[in-house]
Coordinates of C-alpha atoms in Angstrom, one line a residue:
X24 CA 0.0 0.0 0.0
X25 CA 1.5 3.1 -1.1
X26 CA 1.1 6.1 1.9
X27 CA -1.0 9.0 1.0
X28 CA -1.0 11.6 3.8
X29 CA -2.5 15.0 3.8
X30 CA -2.0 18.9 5.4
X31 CA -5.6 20.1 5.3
X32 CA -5.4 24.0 7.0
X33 CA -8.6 26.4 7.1
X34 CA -7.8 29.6 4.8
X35 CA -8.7 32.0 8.1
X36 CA -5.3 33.8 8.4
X37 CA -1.2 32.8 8.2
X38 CA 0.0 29.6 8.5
X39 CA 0.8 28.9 12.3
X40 CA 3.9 27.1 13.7
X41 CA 1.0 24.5 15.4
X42 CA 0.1 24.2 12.0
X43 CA 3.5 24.3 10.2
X44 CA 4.6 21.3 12.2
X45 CA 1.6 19.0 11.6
X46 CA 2.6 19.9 7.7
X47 CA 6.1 18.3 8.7
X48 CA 5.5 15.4 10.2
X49 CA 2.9 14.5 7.5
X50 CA 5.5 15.5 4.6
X51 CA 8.2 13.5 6.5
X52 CA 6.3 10.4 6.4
X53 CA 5.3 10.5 2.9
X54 CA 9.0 11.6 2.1
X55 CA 10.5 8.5 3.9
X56 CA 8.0 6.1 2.5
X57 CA 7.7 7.1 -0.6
X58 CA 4.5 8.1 -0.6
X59 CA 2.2 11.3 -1.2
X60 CA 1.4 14.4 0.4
X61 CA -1.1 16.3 -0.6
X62 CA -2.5 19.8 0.1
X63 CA -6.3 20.9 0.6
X64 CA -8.1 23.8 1.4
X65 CA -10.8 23.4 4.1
X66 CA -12.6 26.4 3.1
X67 CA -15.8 25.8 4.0
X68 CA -16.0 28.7 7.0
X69 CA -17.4 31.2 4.2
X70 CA -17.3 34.3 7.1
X71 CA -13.6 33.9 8.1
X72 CA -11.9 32.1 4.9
X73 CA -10.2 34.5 2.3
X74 CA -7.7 34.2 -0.6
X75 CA -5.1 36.2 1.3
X76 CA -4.9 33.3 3.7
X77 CA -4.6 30.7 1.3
X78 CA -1.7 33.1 -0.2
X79 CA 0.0 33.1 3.2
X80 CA -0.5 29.3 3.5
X81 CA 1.1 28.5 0.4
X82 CA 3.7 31.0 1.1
X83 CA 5.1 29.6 4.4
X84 CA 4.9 26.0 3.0
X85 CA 6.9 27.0 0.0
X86 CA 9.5 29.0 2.5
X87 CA 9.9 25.4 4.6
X88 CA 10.3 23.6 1.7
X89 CA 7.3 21.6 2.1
X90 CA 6.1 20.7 -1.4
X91 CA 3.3 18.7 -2.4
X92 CA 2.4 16.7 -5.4
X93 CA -1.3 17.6 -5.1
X94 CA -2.7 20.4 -4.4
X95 CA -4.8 24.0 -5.3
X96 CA -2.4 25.1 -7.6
X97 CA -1.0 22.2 -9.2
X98 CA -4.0 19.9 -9.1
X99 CA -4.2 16.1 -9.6
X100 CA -5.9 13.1 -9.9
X101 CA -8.9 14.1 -7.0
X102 CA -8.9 17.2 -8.0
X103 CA -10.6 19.9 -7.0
X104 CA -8.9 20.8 -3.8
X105 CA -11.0 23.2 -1.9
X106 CA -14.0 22.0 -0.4
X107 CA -16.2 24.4 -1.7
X108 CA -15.5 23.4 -5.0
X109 CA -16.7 19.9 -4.0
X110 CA -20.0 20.0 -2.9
X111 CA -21.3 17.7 -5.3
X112 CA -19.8 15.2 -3.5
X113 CA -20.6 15.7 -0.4
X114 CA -24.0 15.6 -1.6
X115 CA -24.0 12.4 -3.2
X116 CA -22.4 10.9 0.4
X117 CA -25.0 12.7 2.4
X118 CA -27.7 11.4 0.0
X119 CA -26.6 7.4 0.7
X120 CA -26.5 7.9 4.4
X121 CA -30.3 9.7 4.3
X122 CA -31.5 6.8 2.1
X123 CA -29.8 4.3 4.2
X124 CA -31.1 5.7 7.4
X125 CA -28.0 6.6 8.9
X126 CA -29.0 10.5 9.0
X127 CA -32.1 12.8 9.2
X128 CA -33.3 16.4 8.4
X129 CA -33.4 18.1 11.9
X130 CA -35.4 21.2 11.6
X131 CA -34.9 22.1 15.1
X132 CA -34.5 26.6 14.6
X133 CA -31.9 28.0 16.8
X134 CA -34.5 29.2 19.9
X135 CA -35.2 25.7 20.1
X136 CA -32.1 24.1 20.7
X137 CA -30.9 27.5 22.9
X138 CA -33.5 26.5 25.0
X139 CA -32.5 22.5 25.1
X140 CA -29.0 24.3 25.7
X141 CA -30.0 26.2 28.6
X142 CA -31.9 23.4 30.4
X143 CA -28.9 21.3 30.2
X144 CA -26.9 24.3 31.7
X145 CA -29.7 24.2 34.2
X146 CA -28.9 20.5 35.0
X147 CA -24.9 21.3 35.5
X148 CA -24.8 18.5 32.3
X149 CA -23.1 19.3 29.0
X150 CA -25.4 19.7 25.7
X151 CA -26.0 17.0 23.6
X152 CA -28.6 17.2 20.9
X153 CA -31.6 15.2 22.5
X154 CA -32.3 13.4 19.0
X155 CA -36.0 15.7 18.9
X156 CA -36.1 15.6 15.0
X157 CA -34.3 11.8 14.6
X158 CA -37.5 10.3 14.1
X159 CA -40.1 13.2 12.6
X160 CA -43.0 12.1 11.0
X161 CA -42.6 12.6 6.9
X162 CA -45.9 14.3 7.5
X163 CA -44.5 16.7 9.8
X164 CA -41.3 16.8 8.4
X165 CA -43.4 17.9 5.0
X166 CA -45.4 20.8 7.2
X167 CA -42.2 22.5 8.5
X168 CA -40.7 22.8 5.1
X169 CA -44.1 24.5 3.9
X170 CA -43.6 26.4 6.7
X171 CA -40.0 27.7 5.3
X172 CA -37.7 25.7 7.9
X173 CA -34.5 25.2 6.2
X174 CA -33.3 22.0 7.9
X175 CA -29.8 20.6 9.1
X176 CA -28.9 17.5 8.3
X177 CA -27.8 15.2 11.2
X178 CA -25.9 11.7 11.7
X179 CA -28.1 9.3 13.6
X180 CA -25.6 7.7 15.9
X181 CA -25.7 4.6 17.7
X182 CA -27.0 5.0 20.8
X183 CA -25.4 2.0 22.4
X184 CA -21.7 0.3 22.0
X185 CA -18.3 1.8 21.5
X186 CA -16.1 3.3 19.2
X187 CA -11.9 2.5 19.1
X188 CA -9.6 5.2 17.7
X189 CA -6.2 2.7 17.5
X190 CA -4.6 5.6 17.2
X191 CA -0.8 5.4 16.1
X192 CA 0.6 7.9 18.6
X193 CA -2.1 7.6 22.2
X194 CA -2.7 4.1 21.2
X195 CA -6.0 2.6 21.6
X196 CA -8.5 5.3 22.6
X197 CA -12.1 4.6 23.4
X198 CA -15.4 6.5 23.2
X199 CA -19.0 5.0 24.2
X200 CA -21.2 5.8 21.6
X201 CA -24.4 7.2 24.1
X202 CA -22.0 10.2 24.7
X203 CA -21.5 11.4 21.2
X204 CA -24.6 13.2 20.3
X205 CA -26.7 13.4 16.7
X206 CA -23.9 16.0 15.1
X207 CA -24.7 17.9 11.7
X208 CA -23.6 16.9 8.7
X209 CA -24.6 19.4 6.3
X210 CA -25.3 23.3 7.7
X211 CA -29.4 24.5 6.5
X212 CA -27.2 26.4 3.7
X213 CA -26.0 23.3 2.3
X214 CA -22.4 23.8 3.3
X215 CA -20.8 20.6 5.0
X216 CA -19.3 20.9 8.8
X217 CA -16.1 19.5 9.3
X218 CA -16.6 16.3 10.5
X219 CA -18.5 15.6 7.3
X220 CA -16.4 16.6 5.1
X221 CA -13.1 15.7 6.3
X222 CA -14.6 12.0 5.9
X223 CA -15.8 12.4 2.3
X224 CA -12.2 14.5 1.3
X225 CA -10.1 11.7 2.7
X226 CA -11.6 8.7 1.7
X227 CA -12.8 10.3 -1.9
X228 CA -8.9 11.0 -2.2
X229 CA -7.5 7.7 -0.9
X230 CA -5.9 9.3 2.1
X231 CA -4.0 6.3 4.4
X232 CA -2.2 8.3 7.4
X233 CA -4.1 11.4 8.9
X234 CA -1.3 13.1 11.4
X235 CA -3.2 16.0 12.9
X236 CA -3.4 17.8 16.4
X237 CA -4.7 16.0 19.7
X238 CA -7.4 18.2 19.5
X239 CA -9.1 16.6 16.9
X240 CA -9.2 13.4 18.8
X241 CA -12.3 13.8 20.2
X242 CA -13.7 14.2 16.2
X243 CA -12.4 11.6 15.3
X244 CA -15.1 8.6 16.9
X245 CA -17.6 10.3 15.0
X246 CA -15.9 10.6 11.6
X247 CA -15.3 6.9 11.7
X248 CA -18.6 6.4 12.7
X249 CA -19.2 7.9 9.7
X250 CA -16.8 6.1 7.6
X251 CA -18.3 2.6 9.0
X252 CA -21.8 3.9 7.7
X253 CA -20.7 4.4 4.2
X254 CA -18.7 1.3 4.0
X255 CA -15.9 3.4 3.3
X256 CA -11.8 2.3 4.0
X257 CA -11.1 4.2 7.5
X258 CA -7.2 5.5 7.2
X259 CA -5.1 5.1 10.3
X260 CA -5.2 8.1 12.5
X261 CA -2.5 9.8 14.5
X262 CA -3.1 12.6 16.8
X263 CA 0.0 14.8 17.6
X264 CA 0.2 16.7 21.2
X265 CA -0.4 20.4 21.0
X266 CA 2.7 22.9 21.6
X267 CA 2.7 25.0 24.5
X268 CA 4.6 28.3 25.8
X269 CA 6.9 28.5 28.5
X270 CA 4.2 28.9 31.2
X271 CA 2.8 25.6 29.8
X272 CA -0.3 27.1 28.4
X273 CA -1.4 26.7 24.4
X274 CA 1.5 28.4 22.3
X275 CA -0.2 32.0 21.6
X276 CA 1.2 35.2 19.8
X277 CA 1.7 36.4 23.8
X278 CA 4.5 33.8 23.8
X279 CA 5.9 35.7 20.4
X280 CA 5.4 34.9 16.9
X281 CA 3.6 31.9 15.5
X282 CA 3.0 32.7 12.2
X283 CA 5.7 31.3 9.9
X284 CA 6.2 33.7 7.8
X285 CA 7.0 36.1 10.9
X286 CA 9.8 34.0 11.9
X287 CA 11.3 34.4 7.9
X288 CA 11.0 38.4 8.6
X289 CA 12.5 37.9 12.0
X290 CA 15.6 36.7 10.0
X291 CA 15.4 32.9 10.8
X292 CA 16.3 30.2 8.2
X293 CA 14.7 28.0 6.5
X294 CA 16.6 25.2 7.1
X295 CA 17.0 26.1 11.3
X296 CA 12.6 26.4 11.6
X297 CA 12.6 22.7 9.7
X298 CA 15.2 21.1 12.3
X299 CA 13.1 23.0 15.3
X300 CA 9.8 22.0 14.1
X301 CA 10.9 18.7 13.8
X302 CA 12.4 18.2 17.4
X303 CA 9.3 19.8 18.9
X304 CA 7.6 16.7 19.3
X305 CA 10.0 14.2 17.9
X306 CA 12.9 12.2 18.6
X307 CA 16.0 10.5 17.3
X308 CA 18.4 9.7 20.1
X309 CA 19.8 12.8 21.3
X310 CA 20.6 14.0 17.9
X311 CA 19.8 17.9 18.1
X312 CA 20.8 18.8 14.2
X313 CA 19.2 17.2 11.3
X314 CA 19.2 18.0 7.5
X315 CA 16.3 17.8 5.6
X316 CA 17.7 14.5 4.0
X317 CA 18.8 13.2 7.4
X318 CA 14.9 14.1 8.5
X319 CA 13.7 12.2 6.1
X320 CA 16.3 9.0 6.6
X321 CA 15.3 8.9 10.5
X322 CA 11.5 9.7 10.4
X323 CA 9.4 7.6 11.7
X324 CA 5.3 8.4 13.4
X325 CA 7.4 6.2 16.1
X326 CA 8.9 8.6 17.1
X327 CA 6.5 11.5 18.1
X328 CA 5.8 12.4 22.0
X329 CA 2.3 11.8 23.1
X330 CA 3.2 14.3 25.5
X331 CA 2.6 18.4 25.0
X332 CA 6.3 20.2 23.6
X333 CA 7.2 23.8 24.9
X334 CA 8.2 26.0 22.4
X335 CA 12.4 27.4 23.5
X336 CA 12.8 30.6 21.7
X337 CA 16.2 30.4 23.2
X338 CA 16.8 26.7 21.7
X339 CA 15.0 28.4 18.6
X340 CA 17.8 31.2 18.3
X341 CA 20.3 29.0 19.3
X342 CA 19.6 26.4 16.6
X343 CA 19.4 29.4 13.9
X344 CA 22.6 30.4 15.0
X345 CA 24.2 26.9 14.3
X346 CA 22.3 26.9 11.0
X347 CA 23.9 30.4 10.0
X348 CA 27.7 28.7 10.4
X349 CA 26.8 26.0 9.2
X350 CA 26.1 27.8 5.6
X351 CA 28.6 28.4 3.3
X352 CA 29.7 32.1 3.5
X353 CA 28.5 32.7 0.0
X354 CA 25.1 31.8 0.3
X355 CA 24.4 33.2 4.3
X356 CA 25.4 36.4 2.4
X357 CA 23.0 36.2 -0.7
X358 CA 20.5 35.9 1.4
X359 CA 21.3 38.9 3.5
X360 CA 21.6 40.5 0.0
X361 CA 17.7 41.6 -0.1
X362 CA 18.1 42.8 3.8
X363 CA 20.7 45.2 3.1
X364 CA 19.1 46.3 -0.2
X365 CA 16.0 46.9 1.6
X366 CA 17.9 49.6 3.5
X367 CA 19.8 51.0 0.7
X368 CA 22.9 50.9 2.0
X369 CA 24.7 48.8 -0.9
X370 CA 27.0 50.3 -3.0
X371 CA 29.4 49.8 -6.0
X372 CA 32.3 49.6 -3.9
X373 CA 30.4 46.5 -2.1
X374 CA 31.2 43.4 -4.4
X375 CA 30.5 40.1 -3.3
X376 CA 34.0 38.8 -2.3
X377 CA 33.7 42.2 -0.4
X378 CA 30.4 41.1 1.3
X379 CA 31.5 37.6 1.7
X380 CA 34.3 39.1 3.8
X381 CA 31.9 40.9 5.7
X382 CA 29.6 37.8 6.5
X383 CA 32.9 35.4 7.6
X384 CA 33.4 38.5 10.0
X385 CA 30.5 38.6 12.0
X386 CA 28.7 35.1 11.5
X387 CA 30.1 34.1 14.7
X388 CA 28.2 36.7 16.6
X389 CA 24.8 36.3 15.3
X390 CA 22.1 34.8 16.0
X391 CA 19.5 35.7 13.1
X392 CA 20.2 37.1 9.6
X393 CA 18.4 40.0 11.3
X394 CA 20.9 40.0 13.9
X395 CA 23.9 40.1 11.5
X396 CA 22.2 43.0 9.6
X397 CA 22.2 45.0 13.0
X398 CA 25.6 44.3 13.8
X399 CA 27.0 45.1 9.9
X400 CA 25.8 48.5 10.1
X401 CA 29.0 50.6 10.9
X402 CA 30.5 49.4 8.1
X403 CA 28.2 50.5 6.1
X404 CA 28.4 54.4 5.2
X405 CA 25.4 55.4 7.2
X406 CA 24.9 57.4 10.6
X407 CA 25.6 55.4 13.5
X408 CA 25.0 55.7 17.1
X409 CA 28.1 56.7 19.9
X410 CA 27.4 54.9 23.0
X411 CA 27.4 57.5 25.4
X412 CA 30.1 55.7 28.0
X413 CA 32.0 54.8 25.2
X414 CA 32.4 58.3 24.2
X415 CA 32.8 59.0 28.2
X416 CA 36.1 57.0 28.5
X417 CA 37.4 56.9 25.1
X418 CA 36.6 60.3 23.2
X419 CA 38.6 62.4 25.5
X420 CA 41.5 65.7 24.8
X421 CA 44.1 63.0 25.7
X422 CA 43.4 60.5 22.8
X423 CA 43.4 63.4 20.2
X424 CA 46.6 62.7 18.7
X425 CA 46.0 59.7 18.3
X426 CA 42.9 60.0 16.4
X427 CA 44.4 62.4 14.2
X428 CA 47.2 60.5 13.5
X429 CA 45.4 57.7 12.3
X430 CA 42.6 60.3 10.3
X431 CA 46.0 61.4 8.5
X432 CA 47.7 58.2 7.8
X433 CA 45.0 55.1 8.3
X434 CA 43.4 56.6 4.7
X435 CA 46.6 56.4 3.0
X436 CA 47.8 53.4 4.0
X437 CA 48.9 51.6 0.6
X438 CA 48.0 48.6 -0.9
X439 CA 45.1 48.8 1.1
X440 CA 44.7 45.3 2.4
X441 CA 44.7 43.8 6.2
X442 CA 48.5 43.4 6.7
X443 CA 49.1 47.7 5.9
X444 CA 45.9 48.2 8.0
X445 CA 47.7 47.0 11.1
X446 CA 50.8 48.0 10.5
X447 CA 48.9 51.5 10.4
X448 CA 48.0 50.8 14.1
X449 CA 51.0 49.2 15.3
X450 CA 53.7 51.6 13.9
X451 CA 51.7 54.7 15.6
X452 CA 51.5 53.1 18.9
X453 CA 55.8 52.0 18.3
X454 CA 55.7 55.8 18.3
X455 CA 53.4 56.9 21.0
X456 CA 55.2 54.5 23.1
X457 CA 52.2 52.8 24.2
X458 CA 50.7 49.8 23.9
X459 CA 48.5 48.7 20.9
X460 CA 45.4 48.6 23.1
X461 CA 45.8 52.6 23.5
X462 CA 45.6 53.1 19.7
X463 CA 43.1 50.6 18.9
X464 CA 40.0 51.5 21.7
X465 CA 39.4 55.0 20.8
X466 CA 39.9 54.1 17.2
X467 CA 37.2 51.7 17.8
X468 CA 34.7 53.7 19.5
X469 CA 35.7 56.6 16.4
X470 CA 35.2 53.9 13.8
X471 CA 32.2 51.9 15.2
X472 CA 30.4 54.0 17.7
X473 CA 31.3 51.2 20.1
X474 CA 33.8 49.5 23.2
X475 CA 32.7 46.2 21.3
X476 CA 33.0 45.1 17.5
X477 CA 35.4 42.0 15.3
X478 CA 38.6 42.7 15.4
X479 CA 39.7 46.4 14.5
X480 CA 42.2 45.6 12.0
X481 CA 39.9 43.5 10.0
X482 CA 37.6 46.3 10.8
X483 CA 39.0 49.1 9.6
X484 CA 39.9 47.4 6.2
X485 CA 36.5 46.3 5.5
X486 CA 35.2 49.9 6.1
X487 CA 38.2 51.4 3.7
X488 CA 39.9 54.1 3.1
X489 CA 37.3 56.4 2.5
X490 CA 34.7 55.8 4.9
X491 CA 37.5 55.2 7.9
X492 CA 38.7 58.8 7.0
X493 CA 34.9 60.1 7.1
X494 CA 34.6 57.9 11.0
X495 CA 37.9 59.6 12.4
X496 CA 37.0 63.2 11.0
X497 CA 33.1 62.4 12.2
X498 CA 34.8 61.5 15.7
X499 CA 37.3 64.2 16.1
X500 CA 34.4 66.7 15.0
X501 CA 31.9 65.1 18.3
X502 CA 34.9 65.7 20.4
X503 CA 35.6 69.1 19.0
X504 CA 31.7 70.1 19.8
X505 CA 32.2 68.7 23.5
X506 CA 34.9 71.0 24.7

């Protein structure tokens, strides 16, 4: 049997990390079996569902890397792949189960089952449907829709017995069949609910594995009671924990971001979200690094905890930063290319081996591509910001001299390359008589705005000549204006 697995999200905004990872793990197993993933649309909540959401969906799938063979845009063999483009066949499914007496029109209006609501609030019990319409007179049924009630259509479930989820992650689950009430089927408007229609979508599209949240679980007896009514091949379920924050509640946007796409503008890869999405619920030994292929190799449903993961931003960031030197230094700084356009601080004089030089600098420092951008920006010929102690301590009458000697040699320093840069420094503190330390801190701060940055050698020759001559003047001007 070949696996055909699914990622089925509701168009009603981004594409979540909750969300994101349930994509994964279904992607994974198709990808290490050989089998098929394939992307749907559950569009059928007409208030909330939009194209900009689908947009944003396909987006962050395309950003993980997550492709599908089937799908809205691409189609295939069971196409079409939004639900409201299949209501045909949810029709022809309801149909059999009203002809076979496994469902009923329910024409119950809403007063009427607010007030069975309230009177089981009354009772301190939960509300079930009380099965009122399950066995209406065709008479009566007749008169009500003379009388222009638009009915619901319901699933008449067993009354007695049990129902087993064998569920591939909890294990065997079980749900007595009195407790699950008559659920709808099919809205008055002729739109399908969710339990419907996830049934019809995934049996009509030969859909083995379904690898979903835990919170679907308690769906799930009634969609293969459904199933078992129709005769129709039941898949094998797995229901993956939910993620939580660090204070153990659900993972909201008060823990941070949570829509994927955020986490690309935040500056994270690609490659880092993948790996972290995959260990948030999954396990391989202690193995904390995986490539996509290795992901793939060690996959396994096996694998997942039936236990809640908390979402470490600090593992997160951590991870990202592995990622980052883990990339060839060429292609961490093509993808900081767009960042720094964005800014419009690029210039001729910027080449790539200049840029590369730039990235093998400060990789080791950051954390996000967002990060690296922050850090890159004094050598760049824009404003930057004097710490105020730095100035304090290292801007001072008695370092003059020393800023002025490098302002009126560091620019002419010739060939211009890393070796005459710190020869520039060295050979003025030889002079001075002081150590290289003396030279190289207020040059810093003048340079950099800063006590902290790479090395200032390697610093200073990345700026060049030009804009190192523009820092020292800029530096020697501040001081002038705080006598």
């Amino acid at each position: 049997m070949k696996i055909r697995v699914r990622f089925a999200p509701s168009p009603t905004g981004y594409l979540h990390v909750g969300g994101a990872r349930t994509a994964l793990f279904n992607w994974l197993l198709a990808r290490h079996t050989g089998g098929t993933f394939v992307l749907r649309i559950e569009d059928t909540d007409l208030a909330r569902s939009t194209e900009a959401s689908v947009q944003a969906i396909l987006d962050g799938m395309r950003w993980l890397g997550l492709t599908w063979e089937e799908g809205p845009d691409i189609g295939g063999p069971y196409a079409p792949y939004f639900q409201m483009q299949r209501l045909d066949t949810y029709k022809r499914y309801v149909d059999q189960l009203l002809n076979e007496g496994h469902a009923y029109h329910c024409f119950c209006s809403k007063e009427e089952l607010d007030a069975m609501r309230e009177e089981a609030q009354k009772k301190g019990e939960a509300f079930s449907y009380t099965g009122r319409c399950r066995n209406l007179l065709p008479e009566i049924a007749q008169r009500l829709r003379e009388e222009g009630r638009q009915p619901v259509i319901r699933f008449k479930t067993p009354t007695e017995g049990e129902t087993v989820v064998d569920d591939l992650i909890h294990g065997e689950v079980t749900f007595q069949n009195a407790l699950l009430d008559d659920f709808v089927l099919v809205k008055a408007d002729g739109v399908p609910t969710y339990n419907y229609a996830v049934v019809i979508d995934d049996a009509t599209m030969d859909i083995t594995h379904v690898l979903r949240g835990d919170d679907h679980l308690s769906n799930t007896p009634k969609q293969i009671l459904i199933y078992q009514a129709l005769g129709l091949a039941t898949p094998r379920f797995g229901h993956i924990p939910m993620i939580l924050g660090q204070d153990r509640a659900r993972l909201s946007k008060r823990h941070g971001a949570t829509s994927v796409m955020a986490y690309e503008e935040q500056g994270y890869l690609p490659e880092a979200m993948l790996n972290y999405l995959a260990k948030l619920g999954w396990a391989c030994g202690d193995q904390e690094e995986f490539t996509v292929e290795e992901l793939i190799e060690k996959f396994s449903v096996a694998g997942i905890n039936n236990t809640a993961a908390v979402f470490d931003q600090a593992k997160l960031d951590w991870l990202n930063g592995v990622w980052m030197r883990r990339l060839a230094t060429p292609d961490l700084a093509e993808r900081l290319k767009p960042r720094w356009q964005a800014k419009g601080w690029l210039q001729a004089r910027h080449t790539d081996e200049w840029l590369n030089g730039l990235v093998e600098l400060l990789k080791e420092r950051a954390r996000t591509l967002v990060e690296l951008v922050d850090y890159s920006t004094f050598f760049f010929d824009v404003p930057i910001d004097y710490k105020p102690e730095a100035v304090e301590k290292f801007l001072v009458p008695e370092n003059r001299a020393i800023l002025e000697a490098l302002r009126d040699r560091l620019p002419k320093a010739e060939p211009w390359d890393l070796p005459t840069v710190e020869g520039v420094f060295r050979s003025l503190a030889s002079e001075l008589g002081v150590k290289a330390g003396a030279v190289i801190q207020p040059a810093r701060v003048a340079l950099t705005g800063s006590t902290a940055s790479p090395g200032m050698f390697e610093t200073a020759y990345l700026m060049g000549p030009e804009l190192v001559g523009k820092r020292l003047q800029g530096a020697l001007d501040l001081m002038a204006a705080r006598v």
